[in-house]
């Protein structure tokens, strides 16, 4: 008795009892489809995280930050503990072979601009020239904040393409125009102070939101356009405006050169800074963290989420498998006489066992295939909601097929063995 | 080649129904069946007929004694060997046909050959040859539920012959059929015996059917009480009905569903006593192919006897 005949027989059995077969498969279908949907969703998340990652300077981005030592003498940090502009300039000069750019932001403040008697909300960022490297922006027209802008504390700004079009009609028209900005500084809890400043527009950028982030914002009802209200000015200009003459930072970003050992280079920079500037500091030191290690952390969190849902799917598959076992036991009982006849005709126990295991595998496989199709559809649907299409994961399909076969074998073995061990005389006598 | 197909010596079968009780069903039976004989085993319910049939059919092993089937020792075979022997040496024909549901007539006939590992092409050809012998070629793709009782039994007989077994073991093959189709099935057995030289063992409680065979072994209470091979044939035939006749309900229900306006119905009570032989004779000429819808529903309780 070949496998093929058993397969044909199993399909005939399923056809003759469609409703029962479908109900039996339901657990498998739900389990497999959720596994496929989850893995597709996981791939989508991964793709989006990579999207953000790459738009922010990718794996080359490292953050150097002031962090507490293992046994700090103080809990609080003072200005002396922070990174100064001189330090950044020193590091950039000394390690120009490693650092493509350094970037930092001195602060951001809510503000507004008035145009044709209408107020538009803004967020003003004080940045250095390198900042463009790690922000999710791309220059469309003009130039970004330059080194000399910062040195000379120029009143210049870079605005978004949306702002340019809204306020000046076109991106080209915006260049060279003056942007009047009104800051509303919170002086006390209840008191606000308005500060006015005019900035000459030197460039227009385009915000490059990842598809996931824009779709997430759409999902929560926030207009992605509202993110286009960022205005960049030289960090020194902003510092002078708010009366901060110290120009200190808690952290700065380093865009590492391509093709170097990033961890080794970062280590070197970190050690240099600690040796040169923090040797006498009893509580603080410089610590680096690569984007890659941050991504790994995000990946781990995603992994945990996937694991939890996978466990739920596994439970569903277990329940489905028990359902298959139950129906196979019913089937064996129903067909006791048939088993007796087959044995009388000379079927060895092994042939009976294989027949029922094949039937169980077929039920699980059919359920598995339906589950895969459903899961892929769910994945596609989820992908279209968040706006990222990922190709179906061949790996998870192969695993799902293999897993449903394994369930078929595992939960089919006991009933099949029971059938195989039936006494032919008793079985023939069974009504 | 061995001339003796069945060689049973002192067959004892005991069933253990919890220590220390044991129930001895067969008390030491000894008989031989030569090749090509059409032999019937007759006995009432509870006579040990079914137990003996299970042993002859290699479904069961005797508790003691030896049983050689075509030279092979069944009494010492393990389960795997028993299934191989059943597959190749024995062709079962059951009272209730026992065709595999949802499986075509052709596939049913192929089944024993599948278990024997006969290649698909070869077994298909053999199955068609067998369909030809039982005159069912035009029903090859029919499912069992599309066949009448007589047709089912003919497919079952073709299936029994699939691996050209040493013996055909027929257990009340006409028990679930009305008399005219039963007659046709019996004719088929005679044809196989005559033309193919088959060794056929017919288990029945019907003395009329037994009388048609070469030899009658009558058993009661686990013993062979008469064997026509050891007495004069005439005496055996005369004696057998006396011991075995006990009209059962089977013929009764069978008659009621008979489509032909049979004579026994007009004479109430006749078939309750001794009318069976008349029925058979009256309907001998009636053609088959008439579907008998209720034939399969006939009480199967007799199969347990």
XYZ file of C-alpha atoms in Angstrom:
736
model
C 0.000 0.000 0.000
C 1.760 3.103 -1.215
C 1.656 6.540 0.363
C -0.124 7.893 -2.687
C -3.070 5.513 -2.213
C -3.260 6.549 1.416
C -3.290 10.225 0.403
C -6.102 9.615 -2.088
C -7.975 7.689 0.572
C -7.489 10.472 3.119
C -8.842 13.098 0.727
C -11.834 10.876 -0.018
C -12.429 10.659 3.730
C -12.215 14.425 4.170
C -14.565 15.002 1.226
C -17.151 12.653 2.638
C -17.149 14.505 5.941
C -16.424 18.096 4.949
C -18.014 19.915 7.858
C -16.292 17.774 10.428
C -12.962 18.096 8.662
C -13.233 21.892 8.501
C -14.199 22.171 12.167
C -11.286 19.935 13.044
C -8.932 22.015 10.954
C -10.104 25.256 12.543
C -7.608 25.128 15.384
C -4.772 24.439 12.963
C -6.015 27.152 10.592
C -6.155 29.741 13.380
C -2.790 28.707 14.775
C -0.943 28.637 11.466
C -2.560 31.794 10.108
C -1.627 33.719 13.238
C 1.939 32.442 13.062
C 2.193 33.564 9.437
C 0.479 36.893 10.128
C 2.743 37.541 13.112
C 5.912 36.736 11.241
C 4.791 38.937 8.350
C 3.983 41.704 10.798
C 7.347 41.204 12.432
C 9.027 41.549 9.061
C 7.065 44.748 8.443
C 8.145 46.167 11.802
C 11.703 45.158 11.118
C 11.595 46.800 7.707
C 10.235 50.000 9.222
C 12.749 50.098 12.016
C 15.460 49.649 9.426
C 13.816 52.448 7.467
C 14.085 54.849 10.413
C 17.516 53.564 11.199
C 18.793 54.231 7.702
C 17.146 57.649 7.444
C 19.004 58.657 10.618
C 22.471 57.985 9.351
C 22.227 54.251 9.550
C 24.668 52.057 11.307
C 27.321 54.778 11.236
C 25.591 56.928 13.831
C 26.940 56.870 17.365
C 25.892 58.916 20.341
C 28.536 60.099 22.831
C 26.858 61.020 26.054
C 27.673 62.129 29.534
C 26.867 59.293 31.889
C 27.362 58.561 35.507
C 30.291 56.471 36.609
C 29.776 53.168 38.360
C 30.135 54.758 41.796
C 29.388 58.441 41.334
C 30.168 60.836 44.163
C 27.296 63.088 43.114
C 23.861 62.350 41.841
C 23.429 65.610 40.011
C 25.397 66.975 37.136
C 26.610 70.526 36.788
C 27.823 72.531 33.831
C 31.359 71.320 34.504
C 30.299 67.765 33.761
C 28.872 68.521 30.336
C 30.400 68.415 26.904
C 31.655 71.795 25.685
C 31.871 73.056 22.134
C 35.658 73.024 22.493
C 35.636 69.343 23.312
C 33.479 68.557 20.291
C 35.696 70.676 18.045
C 38.798 68.983 19.472
C 37.396 65.486 18.950
C 36.233 66.304 15.463
C 39.640 67.640 14.523
C 41.619 64.868 16.170
C 39.479 62.059 14.847
C 38.621 63.408 11.416
C 39.751 60.072 10.031
C 36.862 58.412 11.877
C 34.257 61.122 12.033
C 32.487 62.199 8.891
C 30.467 64.715 10.882
C 29.451 65.554 14.415
C 26.018 66.850 15.194
C 24.186 68.263 18.151
C 21.168 70.321 18.950
C 21.283 73.029 21.566
C 17.555 73.023 22.165
C 14.145 73.360 20.610
C 11.414 75.859 21.392
C 7.826 76.260 20.370
C 7.175 79.393 18.407
C 4.908 80.772 15.721
C 5.028 82.919 12.679
C 2.378 85.327 11.451
C 1.519 85.448 7.832
C -1.469 87.194 6.267
C -2.944 87.655 9.743
C -2.788 83.985 10.404
C -0.558 82.235 12.948
C 1.393 79.145 12.053
C 2.965 76.958 14.722
C 6.682 76.335 14.525
C 9.305 74.427 16.456
C 12.696 76.120 16.311
C 15.789 73.924 16.605
C 19.262 75.268 17.293
C 21.608 72.965 15.415
C 25.151 72.661 14.115
C 25.930 72.031 10.411
C 26.397 68.322 10.961
C 22.873 67.939 12.234
C 21.465 67.371 8.770
C 23.411 64.124 8.678
C 21.368 62.489 11.356
C 18.014 64.201 10.948
C 15.440 62.732 8.672
C 15.716 65.624 6.252
C 16.962 66.265 2.771
C 17.780 69.676 1.289
C 15.490 70.682 -1.557
C 16.745 74.188 -2.230
C 19.414 76.561 -0.930
C 21.754 75.377 1.805
C 21.749 74.067 5.361
C 23.088 75.903 8.431
C 26.807 76.427 7.859
C 29.852 76.568 10.084
C 30.187 80.332 9.582
C 26.480 80.833 10.437
C 27.228 79.270 13.804
C 30.501 81.129 14.354
C 29.019 84.466 13.435
C 25.707 83.855 15.198
C 23.774 84.652 12.048
C 20.022 85.059 12.003
C 19.404 82.530 9.287
C 17.026 79.586 9.089
C 16.075 76.534 7.066
C 12.378 75.743 6.656
C 10.418 72.819 5.275
C 9.045 72.550 1.755
C 5.497 72.662 3.127
C 6.138 75.828 5.056
C 7.770 77.406 2.015
C 4.804 76.586 -0.182
C 2.267 77.674 2.419
C 3.912 80.932 3.341
C 5.635 82.012 0.143
C 3.921 80.140 -2.618
C 6.911 78.093 -3.712
C 10.220 76.793 -2.422
C 12.156 79.056 -4.748
C 10.210 82.143 -3.629
C 11.038 81.403 0.018
C 14.806 81.638 -0.372
C 16.101 85.002 0.830
C 12.803 85.956 2.469
C 12.585 86.873 6.114
C 10.716 84.611 8.538
C 9.360 86.553 11.510
C 9.298 84.271 14.527
C 7.508 84.833 17.816
C 8.770 82.776 20.752
C 6.553 82.255 23.743
C 8.953 81.451 26.561
C 7.467 80.175 29.737
C 8.861 82.469 32.399
C 6.900 81.242 35.371
C 4.136 78.732 35.691
C 1.539 81.191 34.512
C 3.560 83.867 32.799
C 4.758 83.749 29.256
C 7.123 86.114 27.593
C 7.000 86.826 23.888
C 10.332 87.266 22.140
C 10.559 88.295 18.531
C 13.267 87.414 16.042
C 13.618 87.616 12.281
C 15.500 84.943 10.340
C 16.547 85.017 6.717
C 15.595 81.822 4.922
C 18.683 80.246 3.367
C 17.366 76.813 2.538
C 14.343 74.550 2.177
C 14.339 70.924 3.334
C 12.000 68.028 2.855
C 11.014 65.878 5.773
C 11.538 62.242 5.064
C 9.166 60.427 7.314
C 9.325 56.698 7.248
C 6.161 55.144 5.922
C 5.519 53.499 9.270
C 5.738 56.763 11.193
C 3.505 58.664 8.794
C 0.961 55.857 8.794
C 1.135 55.609 12.589
C 0.386 59.298 12.812
C -2.434 58.929 10.352
C -3.756 56.117 12.463
C -3.837 58.244 15.632
C -5.446 61.058 13.684
C -2.444 63.338 13.723
C -1.608 65.064 10.519
C 1.804 64.025 9.319
C 2.101 67.529 7.908
C 2.285 68.950 11.411
C 5.712 67.397 11.587
C 6.754 69.675 8.812
C 6.804 72.703 11.082
C 10.387 72.376 12.193
C 12.654 75.377 11.609
C 16.430 75.036 11.955
C 18.659 77.924 13.065
C 22.361 77.998 14.155
C 22.777 76.636 17.695
C 24.724 79.754 18.673
C 21.894 82.006 17.519
C 19.439 80.112 19.668
C 21.803 80.033 22.647
C 22.249 83.774 22.533
C 18.495 84.292 22.285
C 17.785 82.255 25.410
C 20.788 83.707 27.256
C 22.801 80.542 27.430
C 26.443 81.475 26.870
C 27.981 78.207 27.973
C 27.148 76.138 24.921
C 27.249 72.803 26.719
C 25.694 69.501 25.658
C 24.646 66.310 27.350
C 25.447 64.390 24.207
C 26.470 64.695 20.615
C 26.201 62.445 17.600
C 29.100 61.216 15.552
C 28.586 60.094 11.984
C 31.325 57.550 11.586
C 33.160 57.028 8.316
C 32.202 54.074 6.177
C 34.397 51.041 6.172
C 35.989 51.453 9.592
C 35.642 49.360 12.706
C 32.996 51.528 14.351
C 33.206 50.012 17.812
C 36.984 50.301 17.864
C 36.885 53.907 16.636
C 34.180 54.867 19.137
C 36.107 53.219 21.929
C 39.125 55.235 20.969
C 37.181 58.507 20.951
C 35.495 57.649 24.243
C 38.829 56.822 25.889
C 40.409 59.983 24.555
C 37.615 62.159 25.919
C 37.683 60.451 29.285
C 41.452 60.762 29.480
C 41.577 64.367 28.364
C 38.475 65.876 29.950
C 36.980 63.549 32.532
C 39.982 62.093 34.301
C 39.418 64.243 37.338
C 35.664 64.010 37.278
C 34.528 61.976 40.266
C 31.073 61.245 38.988
C 30.767 61.490 35.230
C 32.388 60.143 32.136
C 31.730 59.817 28.407
C 29.975 56.754 27.215
C 29.167 55.835 23.635
C 26.309 53.878 22.213
C 26.161 52.921 18.555
C 22.918 53.029 16.634
C 23.483 49.383 15.931
C 23.334 48.452 19.599
C 20.188 50.554 19.966
C 18.694 48.729 17.008
C 19.591 45.461 18.614
C 17.660 46.519 21.677
C 14.640 47.396 19.569
C 15.081 44.082 17.800
C 15.102 42.301 21.132
C 11.889 44.010 22.180
C 10.281 43.095 18.855
C 11.538 39.578 19.373
C 9.908 39.357 22.793
C 6.599 40.616 21.398
C 6.818 38.061 18.611
C 7.706 35.340 21.062
C 4.704 36.088 23.260
C 2.318 36.017 20.315
C 4.014 32.910 18.997
C 3.407 31.181 22.308
C -0.269 32.052 22.004
C -0.230 30.668 18.464
C 1.508 27.555 19.721
C -1.219 27.056 22.309
C -3.795 27.398 19.554
C -1.899 24.817 17.525
C -1.762 22.527 20.534
C -5.524 22.835 20.984
C -5.927 22.283 17.252
C -3.742 19.214 17.455
C -5.821 17.813 20.297
C -8.883 18.422 18.135
C -7.262 16.434 15.343
C -6.421 13.650 17.760
C -9.992 13.602 19.015
C -11.460 13.387 15.536
C -8.981 10.709 14.558
C -10.043 8.654 17.575
C -13.662 9.069 16.486
C -12.686 8.084 12.975
C -10.891 4.965 14.191
C -13.922 3.935 16.237
C -16.293 4.598 13.342
C -14.178 2.586 10.996
C -13.403 -0.291 13.336
C -15.114 -2.704 10.978
C -13.218 -1.341 7.986
C -9.989 -1.834 9.920
C -11.060 -5.419 10.659
C -11.762 -6.035 6.984
C -8.433 -4.563 5.945
C -6.672 -6.774 8.449
C -8.585 -9.821 7.246
C -7.482 -8.974 3.721
C -3.908 -9.033 4.912
C -3.081 -5.475 5.944
C -0.198 -5.606 8.420
C -0.430 -3.345 11.486
C 2.071 -0.964 9.932
C -0.167 -0.386 6.891
C -3.139 0.496 9.124
C -0.959 2.793 11.222
C 0.390 4.590 8.169
C -3.094 4.949 6.705
C -4.363 6.822 9.758
C -1.214 8.872 10.229
C -1.397 9.955 6.596
C -5.037 10.923 7.112
C -4.122 12.955 10.168
C -1.239 14.613 8.319
C -3.509 15.452 5.392
C -6.081 17.080 7.697
C -3.328 19.127 9.332
C -1.666 19.987 6.034
C -4.917 21.132 4.433
C -5.569 23.183 7.574
C -2.012 24.448 7.431
C -2.268 25.520 3.790
C -5.579 27.309 4.446
C -3.926 28.908 7.476
C -0.933 30.042 5.421
C -3.193 31.622 2.799
C -5.258 33.368 5.485
C -2.123 34.464 7.319
C -0.597 35.901 4.154
C -3.828 37.767 3.429
C -3.786 39.175 6.967
C -0.141 40.113 6.515
C -0.891 41.876 3.244
C -3.822 43.674 4.881
C -1.650 44.757 7.822
C 1.070 45.784 5.393
C -1.288 47.966 3.426
C -2.512 49.643 6.629
C 0.982 50.603 7.751
C 2.034 51.228 4.169
C 4.897 48.780 3.975
C 4.708 45.737 1.803
C 7.039 42.918 2.634
C 7.423 39.779 0.562
C 5.907 36.659 2.151
C 8.460 34.964 4.313
C 9.349 31.678 2.643
C 11.008 30.611 5.859
C 7.833 30.961 7.913
C 5.774 29.194 5.230
C 8.175 26.277 5.203
C 8.137 26.200 8.996
C 4.324 26.344 9.032
C 4.038 23.455 6.576
C 6.576 21.452 8.515
C 4.885 22.276 11.792
C 1.432 21.236 10.613
C 2.879 17.964 9.341
C 4.552 17.459 12.689
C 1.236 18.086 14.467
C -0.399 15.560 12.152
C 2.203 12.942 12.978
C 2.329 13.715 16.680
C -1.414 13.827 17.305
C -2.214 11.195 14.684
C 0.168 8.602 16.030
C -1.829 7.587 19.090
C -5.153 7.033 17.262
C -3.326 5.353 14.368
C -1.516 3.051 16.733
C -4.788 2.246 18.430
C -6.235 1.312 15.048
C -3.183 -0.758 14.170
C -3.407 -2.748 17.385
C -7.086 -3.627 17.035
C -7.822 -7.325 17.180
C -9.096 -8.253 13.706
C -11.728 -10.612 15.109
C -13.131 -7.988 17.478
C -12.951 -5.357 14.754
C -14.822 -7.513 12.238
C -17.519 -8.154 14.796
C -17.901 -4.420 15.589
C -21.262 -2.947 14.722
C 2.820 -28.862 -4.106
C 0.970 -30.126 -1.116
C -2.239 -31.987 -1.730
C -3.536 -31.266 1.735
C -4.413 -27.579 2.015
C -5.793 -27.564 5.539
C -4.237 -29.872 8.075
C -5.642 -29.320 11.553
C -4.526 -31.554 14.446
C -6.088 -31.433 17.899
C -7.130 -27.816 17.625
C -8.023 -26.535 21.067
C -9.123 -22.969 21.709
C -9.565 -21.614 25.169
C -10.587 -18.150 26.194
C -9.485 -16.782 29.495
C -12.286 -14.892 31.083
C -10.405 -13.906 34.196
C -8.343 -16.377 36.241
C -8.851 -19.108 37.048
C -11.853 -19.435 34.783
C -11.224 -20.491 31.270
C -13.687 -21.294 28.589
C -12.787 -24.051 26.199
C -14.586 -23.443 22.923
C -12.902 -26.035 20.734
C -12.078 -29.345 22.340
C -9.484 -30.751 19.982
C -10.572 -30.876 16.383
C -8.699 -32.861 13.793
C -9.462 -32.732 10.099
C -7.847 -32.356 6.723
C -9.049 -30.660 3.599
C -7.478 -31.736 0.333
C -6.773 -29.320 -2.433
C -9.713 -28.473 -4.668
C -12.413 -29.571 -2.235
C -15.586 -27.595 -1.648
C -16.255 -28.231 2.013
C -18.912 -26.834 4.280
C -18.711 -26.460 8.012
C -22.113 -26.571 9.589
C -23.087 -25.805 13.115
C -25.512 -23.908 15.244
C -24.898 -20.688 17.042
C -22.499 -21.302 19.872
C -21.146 -24.496 18.363
C -17.669 -23.026 17.979
C -18.141 -22.466 14.251
C -16.929 -18.859 14.305
C -13.961 -19.689 16.498
C -12.957 -22.455 14.123
C -13.418 -20.107 11.176
C -11.155 -17.514 12.811
C -8.458 -20.115 13.206
C -8.851 -21.479 9.667
C -8.753 -17.885 8.434
C -5.508 -17.150 10.305
C -7.240 -14.418 12.267
C -6.504 -16.304 15.447
C -4.122 -18.966 16.715
C -5.202 -22.176 18.426
C -4.393 -22.507 22.132
C -2.916 -25.904 21.405
C -2.709 -28.237 18.476
C -1.238 -27.578 15.090
C -2.685 -26.066 11.981
C -0.863 -26.176 8.696
C -2.262 -24.120 5.864
C -0.729 -25.174 2.565
C 2.271 -26.431 4.494
C 2.728 -23.324 6.646
C 2.406 -23.612 10.395
C -0.221 -21.095 11.424
C -0.193 -22.067 15.091
C 3.308 -20.681 15.508
C 3.115 -17.636 13.256
C 3.414 -14.143 14.684
C 1.016 -11.297 13.888
C 2.998 -10.078 10.940
C 3.250 -13.542 9.442
C -0.452 -14.085 10.055
C -1.341 -10.949 8.117
C 0.881 -12.058 5.250
C -0.777 -15.491 5.261
C -4.246 -13.907 5.295
C -3.168 -11.692 2.453
C -1.763 -14.388 0.188
C -3.325 -17.683 1.253
C -6.857 -16.842 2.315
C -9.699 -15.133 0.517
C -12.421 -13.994 2.875
C -16.037 -13.689 1.839
C -18.254 -12.257 4.568
C -21.950 -12.391 5.227
C -22.185 -8.598 5.190
C -19.863 -8.216 2.163
C -17.572 -5.792 4.010
C -16.539 -3.817 0.979
C -14.543 -0.709 1.887
C -16.872 2.284 1.684
C -16.153 5.182 -0.689
C -13.815 2.945 -2.622
C -14.705 1.754 -6.109
C -15.410 -1.892 -6.884
C -12.154 -2.044 -8.808
C -10.142 -0.553 -5.923
C -11.786 -2.954 -3.504
C -10.599 -5.857 -5.611
C -7.143 -4.299 -5.856
C -6.873 -3.880 -2.075
C -5.371 -7.291 -1.175
C -2.928 -6.859 -4.058
C -1.968 -3.422 -2.734
C -1.098 -4.980 0.602
C 0.821 -7.670 -1.261
C 2.826 -5.001 -3.069
C 1.659 -5.904 -6.574
C 2.544 -3.098 -9.026
C -0.380 -0.825 -9.936
C -0.556 -1.808 -13.584
C -0.483 -5.507 -12.878
C -3.115 -5.399 -10.143
C -5.406 -3.306 -12.313
C -5.236 -5.899 -15.044
C -5.820 -8.718 -12.564
C -8.759 -6.815 -11.024
C -10.379 -6.461 -14.444
C -9.848 -10.166 -15.111
C -11.575 -10.960 -11.823
C -14.411 -8.556 -12.603
C -14.846 -10.495 -15.816
C -15.022 -13.817 -13.938
C -17.742 -12.484 -11.598
C -19.451 -10.752 -14.556
C -19.212 -7.267 -13.074
C -16.975 -5.530 -15.625
C -19.537 -2.783 -16.210
C -19.598 -1.913 -12.485
C -15.857 -1.390 -12.032
C -16.091 2.276 -11.029
C -19.219 1.939 -8.908
C -19.026 2.636 -5.209
C -20.290 -0.062 -2.830
C -23.376 1.992 -1.943
C -24.324 2.007 -5.624
C -24.378 -1.786 -5.808
C -27.050 -4.302 -4.844
C -26.354 -6.971 -2.263
C -25.701 -9.654 -4.862
C -23.404 -7.351 -6.780
C -21.515 -6.460 -3.607
C -21.020 -10.116 -2.791
C -19.708 -10.842 -6.261
C -17.209 -7.988 -5.892
C -16.276 -9.418 -2.505
C -15.702 -12.834 -4.087
C -13.535 -11.256 -6.782
C -11.607 -9.501 -4.009
C -11.186 -12.815 -2.167
C -9.578 -14.274 -5.272
C -7.251 -11.334 -5.863
C -4.022 -12.929 -4.667
C -5.026 -16.406 -5.870
C -5.287 -17.772 -2.318
C -5.014 -21.414 -1.238
C -8.513 -21.316 0.204
C -11.592 -19.187 -0.095
C -13.221 -18.890 3.291
C -16.854 -17.917 2.967
C -18.756 -17.113 6.138
C -22.504 -17.303 5.500
C -22.020 -15.692 2.100
C -25.720 -15.824 1.281
C -26.926 -14.944 4.762
C -27.700 -11.330 3.924
C -29.110 -12.040 0.487
C -32.540 -13.041 -0.659
C -32.774 -16.580 -1.935
C -32.501 -15.854 -5.645
C -29.337 -13.752 -5.336
C -28.065 -16.208 -2.770
C -28.532 -18.879 -5.396
C -26.474 -16.888 -7.889
C -23.692 -16.408 -5.368
C -23.678 -20.131 -4.663
C -23.560 -20.800 -8.396
C -20.542 -18.544 -8.591
C -18.797 -20.564 -5.877
C -19.584 -23.751 -7.780
C -18.197 -22.196 -10.939
C -14.969 -21.172 -9.177
C -14.686 -24.645 -7.692
C -15.385 -26.403 -10.966
C -13.529 -24.179 -13.380
C -10.681 -22.795 -11.286
C -10.252 -25.732 -8.975
C -10.508 -23.531 -5.907
C -10.525 -24.949 -2.420
C -13.568 -23.419 -0.776
C -14.563 -23.583 2.872
C -18.179 -22.571 3.363
C -19.316 -21.777 6.865
C -23.068 -21.959 7.132
C -25.924 -23.036 9.296
C -28.061 -23.708 6.253
C -28.143 -27.462 5.553
C -29.499 -26.926 2.055
C -26.407 -24.984 1.050
C -24.170 -27.459 2.817
C -25.769 -30.272 0.903
C -24.510 -28.801 -2.335
C -20.870 -29.148 -1.299
C -18.445 -32.046 -1.627
C -18.243 -32.625 2.073
C -19.995 -31.509 5.238
C -18.276 -31.153 8.571
C -20.805 -30.713 11.323
C -19.727 -29.303 14.630
C -21.535 -28.927 17.901
C -20.276 -27.868 21.302
C -16.734 -27.549 20.062
C -16.470 -31.013 18.613
C -16.798 -32.450 15.138
C -19.836 -34.615 15.457
C -19.990 -35.735 11.877
C -17.842 -35.533 8.804
C -19.281 -36.734 5.552
C -15.796 -37.613 4.342
C -15.671 -40.336 6.956
C -19.127 -41.763 6.375
C -20.972 -42.501 3.225
C -21.880 -39.294 1.401
C -25.560 -40.182 1.417
C -25.606 -40.646 5.167
C -23.781 -37.407 5.754
C -26.231 -35.441 3.731
C -29.150 -37.071 5.425
C -27.754 -36.550 8.883
C -26.623 -33.014 8.577
C -30.003 -31.306 8.370
C -31.266 -33.180 11.378
C -28.572 -31.717 13.527
C -28.244 -28.297 12.050
C -31.668 -27.198 10.968
C -32.971 -24.407 12.987
C -34.628 -21.870 10.741
C -33.483 -18.428 11.538
C -34.997 -15.036 11.016
C -32.659 -14.275 8.193
C -34.646 -16.005 5.513
C -37.764 -14.479 6.933
C -36.685 -10.890 6.508
C -35.078 -11.757 3.220
C -38.350 -13.080 1.904
C -40.295 -10.021 2.904
C -38.059 -7.788 0.886
C -38.048 -10.029 -2.091
C -39.473 -8.239 -5.049
C -40.632 -11.354 -6.823
C -44.026 -12.502 -5.580
C -42.622 -15.635 -4.107
C -44.791 -18.548 -3.273
C -43.892 -18.795 0.440
C -45.606 -15.510 1.157
C -48.883 -16.908 0.018
C -48.477 -19.821 2.364
C -47.960 -18.287 5.790
C -45.672 -20.079 8.125
C -44.070 -22.278 5.532
C -40.706 -20.596 5.584
C -40.661 -20.685 9.312
C -40.338 -24.403 9.337
C -38.790 -25.993 6.342
C -39.464 -23.861 3.344
C -35.983 -22.699 2.545
C -35.112 -25.367 0.057
C -38.300 -24.729 -1.856
C -37.502 -21.061 -2.069
C -34.123 -21.738 -3.480
C -35.439 -24.072 -6.071
C -38.297 -21.866 -7.095
C -36.117 -18.917 -7.696
C -33.154 -20.638 -9.168
C -33.825 -19.283 -12.616
C -34.552 -15.733 -11.630
C -31.958 -13.339 -13.011
C -29.801 -11.138 -10.871
C -29.136 -7.420 -11.431
C -32.392 -6.577 -9.743
C -31.312 -4.226 -6.961
C -32.488 -5.428 -3.632
C -32.559 -2.331 -1.495
C -33.073 -3.971 1.844
C -30.690 -6.843 1.432
C -27.865 -5.155 3.273
C -30.124 -4.125 6.098
C -30.919 -7.660 6.968
C -30.047 -8.344 10.540
C -26.390 -8.928 10.935
C -26.746 -10.525 14.310
C -26.238 -13.903 12.723
C -22.734 -12.890 11.793
C -21.782 -13.164 15.425
C -22.834 -16.753 15.674
